[in-house]
Short mmCIF file of N, CA and C in Angstrom, two decimals:
data_model
loop_
_atom_site.label_atom_id
_atom_site.label_comp_id
_atom_site.label_asym_id
_atom_site.label_seq_id
_atom_site.Cartn_x
_atom_site.Cartn_y
_atom_site.Cartn_z
N MET P 1 1.03 -1.05 0.03
CA MET P 1 -0.03 -0.03 0.11
C MET P 1 1.08 1.13 -0.15
N ASP P 2 1.96 1.24 0.51
CA ASP P 2 3.07 2.76 0.76
C ASP P 2 3.57 2.76 -0.70
N GLN P 3 3.86 1.56 -1.42
CA GLN P 3 4.21 2.01 -3.09
C GLN P 3 3.27 2.45 -3.68
N PHE P 4 2.18 2.05 -3.54
CA PHE P 4 0.91 2.68 -4.17
C PHE P 4 0.71 4.17 -3.73
N ILE P 5 0.65 4.46 -2.58
CA ILE P 5 0.40 5.80 -2.16
C ILE P 5 1.63 6.73 -2.99
N PHE P 6 2.78 6.01 -2.72
CA PHE P 6 3.83 6.96 -3.45
C PHE P 6 4.00 7.28 -4.70
N LYS P 7 3.74 6.17 -5.46
CA LYS P 7 3.37 6.31 -6.94
C LYS P 7 2.23 7.00 -7.41
N ASN P 8 1.24 7.00 -6.88
CA ASN P 8 -0.03 7.72 -7.35
C ASN P 8 0.16 9.29 -6.74
N LYS P 9 1.43 9.53 -5.73
CA LYS P 9 1.06 10.71 -5.12
C LYS P 9 -0.29 11.08 -4.14
N LEU P 10 -0.44 10.22 -3.55
CA LEU P 10 -1.64 10.35 -2.82
C LEU P 10 -1.20 10.79 -1.29
N LYS P 11 -2.27 11.29 -0.47
CA LYS P 11 -1.69 11.65 0.86
C LYS P 11 -2.41 10.78 2.26
N TRP P 12 -1.38 10.18 2.91
CA TRP P 12 -2.29 9.23 4.08
C TRP P 12 -2.61 10.59 4.94
N ILE P 13 -3.97 9.94 5.23
CA ILE P 13 -4.50 10.91 6.28
C ILE P 13 -4.76 9.77 7.66
N SER P 14 -4.54 10.40 8.70
CA SER P 14 -5.02 9.88 9.86
C SER P 14 -6.44 9.42 10.40
N TYR P 15 -7.08 8.74 10.54
CA TYR P 15 -8.39 8.47 10.88
C TYR P 15 -9.11 9.27 11.80
N ASP P 16 -8.20 10.14 12.59
CA ASP P 16 -8.57 11.03 14.02
C ASP P 16 -8.98 12.51 12.95
N LYS P 17 -8.44 13.05 11.77
CA LYS P 17 -8.70 14.03 11.17
C LYS P 17 -10.08 14.13 10.45
N PHE P 18 -10.31 13.16 10.56
CA PHE P 18 -11.89 12.75 10.15
C PHE P 18 -12.97 13.46 10.54
N GLU P 19 -14.19 14.11 10.46
CA GLU P 19 -15.40 14.27 11.19
C GLU P 19 -16.47 13.71 10.53
N ASN P 20 -17.47 14.00 10.91
CA ASN P 20 -18.97 13.23 11.05
C ASN P 20 -18.96 12.17 10.30
N ILE P 21 -18.20 11.43 10.77
CA ILE P 21 -18.03 10.00 9.93
C ILE P 21 -19.50 9.14 10.13
N ASN P 22 -19.85 8.36 9.34
CA ASN P 22 -21.47 8.00 9.48
C ASN P 22 -21.13 6.64 8.10
N LYS P 23 -21.89 5.94 8.92
CA LYS P 23 -22.17 4.45 7.91
C LYS P 23 -23.05 4.80 6.33
N TYR P 24 -22.16 4.54 5.46
CA TYR P 24 -22.88 4.75 4.24
C TYR P 24 -23.75 3.51 3.87
N SER P 25 -22.99 2.54 3.73
CA SER P 25 -23.04 1.11 3.02
C SER P 25 -22.52 -0.02 3.55
N ASP P 26 -23.33 -1.02 3.55
CA ASP P 26 -22.51 -2.51 4.42
C ASP P 26 -21.66 -3.20 3.26
N LYS P 27 -20.67 -3.59 3.53
CA LYS P 27 -19.97 -4.69 2.62
C LYS P 27 -20.17 -4.57 1.31
N GLU P 28 -19.76 -3.32 0.98
CA GLU P 28 -19.87 -3.01 -0.62
C GLU P 28 -18.85 -3.12 -1.47
N GLY P 29 -18.66 -4.24 -1.91
CA GLY P 29 -17.78 -5.06 -2.56
C GLY P 29 -16.25 -5.27 -2.04
N PHE P 30 -15.56 -4.55 -1.82
CA PHE P 30 -14.26 -4.42 -0.72
C PHE P 30 -14.29 -4.35 0.54
N GLY P 31 -15.42 -3.60 0.96
CA GLY P 31 -15.50 -3.16 2.13
C GLY P 31 -16.53 -2.39 2.67
N ILE P 32 -16.72 -1.77 4.04
CA ILE P 32 -17.85 -1.12 4.27
C ILE P 32 -17.49 0.14 4.11
N ILE P 33 -18.49 0.90 3.62
CA ILE P 33 -18.38 2.38 3.06
C ILE P 33 -18.71 3.13 4.38
N TYR P 34 -17.98 4.50 4.45
CA TYR P 34 -18.44 5.37 5.74
C TYR P 34 -18.46 6.82 4.70
N LYS P 35 -19.11 7.79 5.16
CA LYS P 35 -19.39 9.23 4.71
C LYS P 35 -18.73 9.74 5.75
N ALA P 36 -17.52 10.50 5.52
CA ALA P 36 -17.06 11.89 6.22
C ALA P 36 -16.71 13.10 5.80
N LYS P 37 -16.20 13.99 6.60
CA LYS P 37 -15.90 15.57 6.14
C LYS P 37 -14.25 15.45 6.64
N TYR P 38 -13.37 15.88 5.61
CA TYR P 38 -12.12 16.38 6.15
C TYR P 38 -11.72 17.55 5.34
N LYS P 39 -11.22 18.42 6.64
CA LYS P 39 -11.25 19.98 5.98
C LYS P 39 -12.70 20.69 5.43
N ARG P 40 -13.67 20.32 5.81
CA ARG P 40 -15.03 20.79 5.14
C ARG P 40 -15.39 20.07 3.82
N ILE P 41 -14.32 19.10 3.26
CA ILE P 41 -14.67 18.30 2.49
C ILE P 41 -15.29 17.13 2.43
N LYS P 42 -16.38 16.75 1.72
CA LYS P 42 -17.14 15.60 1.66
C LYS P 42 -15.96 14.12 1.27
N VAL P 43 -15.91 13.27 1.93
CA VAL P 43 -15.06 11.99 1.34
C VAL P 43 -15.71 10.95 1.58
N ILE P 44 -15.19 9.71 1.19
CA ILE P 44 -15.35 8.70 1.20
C ILE P 44 -14.70 7.69 1.98
N LEU P 45 -14.94 6.81 3.03
CA LEU P 45 -13.62 6.22 3.83
C LEU P 45 -14.23 4.67 3.44
N LYS P 46 -13.37 3.71 3.22
CA LYS P 46 -13.46 2.38 3.19
C LYS P 46 -12.55 1.34 4.38
N ASP P 47 -13.37 0.99 4.85
CA ASP P 47 -13.12 0.13 6.04
C ASP P 47 -12.88 -1.44 5.72
N PHE P 48 -11.63 -1.72 5.47
CA PHE P 48 -11.22 -3.58 5.02
C PHE P 48 -10.98 -3.99 6.39
N ASN P 49 -11.16 -4.07 7.51
CA ASN P 49 -10.76 -4.56 9.06
C ASN P 49 -11.55 -5.91 8.77
N HIS P 50 -13.11 -5.21 8.79
CA HIS P 50 -13.63 -6.94 8.95
C HIS P 50 -13.55 -8.13 7.81
N LEU P 51 -13.03 -8.09 7.21
CA LEU P 51 -12.58 -9.20 5.79
C LEU P 51 -11.50 -9.80 6.52
N ASN P 52 -11.49 -10.96 6.21
CA ASN P 52 -11.11 -12.31 6.49
C ASN P 52 -9.68 -11.96 5.75
N ASN P 53 -9.19 -11.69 4.73
CA ASN P 53 -7.95 -11.71 4.08
C ASN P 53 -8.19 -10.58 3.64
N SER P 54 -7.97 -9.84 4.64
CA SER P 54 -7.68 -7.98 4.16
C SER P 54 -6.64 -7.72 3.53
N ASP P 55 -5.43 -8.26 4.00
CA ASP P 55 -3.87 -8.06 2.89
C ASP P 55 -4.52 -8.24 1.19
N GLU P 56 -5.15 -9.27 0.93
CA GLU P 56 -5.41 -10.04 -0.39
C GLU P 56 -6.44 -8.81 -1.11
N CYS P 57 -7.61 -8.62 -0.14
CA CYS P 57 -8.76 -7.72 -0.60
C CYS P 57 -8.39 -5.90 -0.95
N LEU P 58 -7.46 -5.79 -0.09
CA LEU P 58 -6.43 -4.49 0.00
C LEU P 58 -5.97 -4.32 -1.14
N ASN P 59 -4.59 -5.13 -1.84
CA ASN P 59 -4.34 -5.19 -2.83
C ASN P 59 -5.27 -5.53 -3.70
N GLU P 60 -6.45 -6.08 -4.34
CA GLU P 60 -7.08 -5.89 -5.20
C GLU P 60 -7.91 -4.99 -5.42
N PHE P 61 -8.28 -4.26 -4.25
CA PHE P 61 -8.59 -2.70 -4.39
C PHE P 61 -7.66 -1.91 -4.66
N LEU P 62 -6.47 -1.79 -4.43
CA LEU P 62 -5.61 -0.85 -4.93
C LEU P 62 -5.28 -1.15 -6.62
N ASN P 63 -5.45 -2.12 -6.78
CA ASN P 63 -5.26 -2.38 -8.39
C ASN P 63 -6.05 -2.21 -9.01
N GLU P 64 -7.74 -2.14 -8.55
CA GLU P 64 -8.75 -1.60 -9.50
C GLU P 64 -8.46 -0.09 -9.03
N LEU P 65 -8.23 0.49 -8.22
CA LEU P 65 -7.83 1.94 -7.89
C LEU P 65 -6.92 2.11 -8.71
N SER P 66 -5.76 1.80 -8.82
CA SER P 66 -4.92 2.15 -9.89
C SER P 66 -5.38 2.10 -11.61
N SER P 67 -6.18 0.71 -12.06
CA SER P 67 -6.72 1.35 -13.30
C SER P 67 -7.48 2.20 -13.29
N ASP P 68 -8.15 2.75 -12.21
CA ASP P 68 -9.29 4.01 -12.37
C ASP P 68 -8.36 4.84 -12.48
N PHE P 69 -7.62 5.46 -11.70
CA PHE P 69 -6.59 6.45 -11.85
C PHE P 69 -5.97 6.45 -13.32
N TYR P 70 -5.55 5.29 -14.07
CA TYR P 70 -4.79 5.40 -15.01
C TYR P 70 -5.86 5.68 -16.28
N LEU P 71 -6.89 5.18 -15.92
CA LEU P 71 -8.06 5.61 -16.93
C LEU P 71 -8.72 7.10 -17.10
N THR P 72 -9.08 7.45 -15.94
CA THR P 72 -8.98 8.64 -15.81
C THR P 72 -8.41 9.71 -16.22
N SER P 73 -6.47 9.53 -16.05
CA SER P 73 -5.85 10.69 -16.31
C SER P 73 -5.02 10.63 -17.70
N ASN P 74 -6.03 9.95 -18.60
CA ASN P 74 -5.53 9.29 -20.01
C ASN P 74 -6.45 9.96 -20.92
#
């Protein structure tokens, strides 16, 4: 995950920096989705902790996200 963040110039944000965290959807594909705010900007958070094989699921999610970044940047 650290390589993905570095490669795609993403910023890791500590969980405690988010406000108004509310569950949005249960088990949506790769994890539970939450709505929140970060510096007054609406964001989506994904929780992978409940998954049995979270490392594998996280890698699959990051690969999908990477593909989406590639498609939208071209």
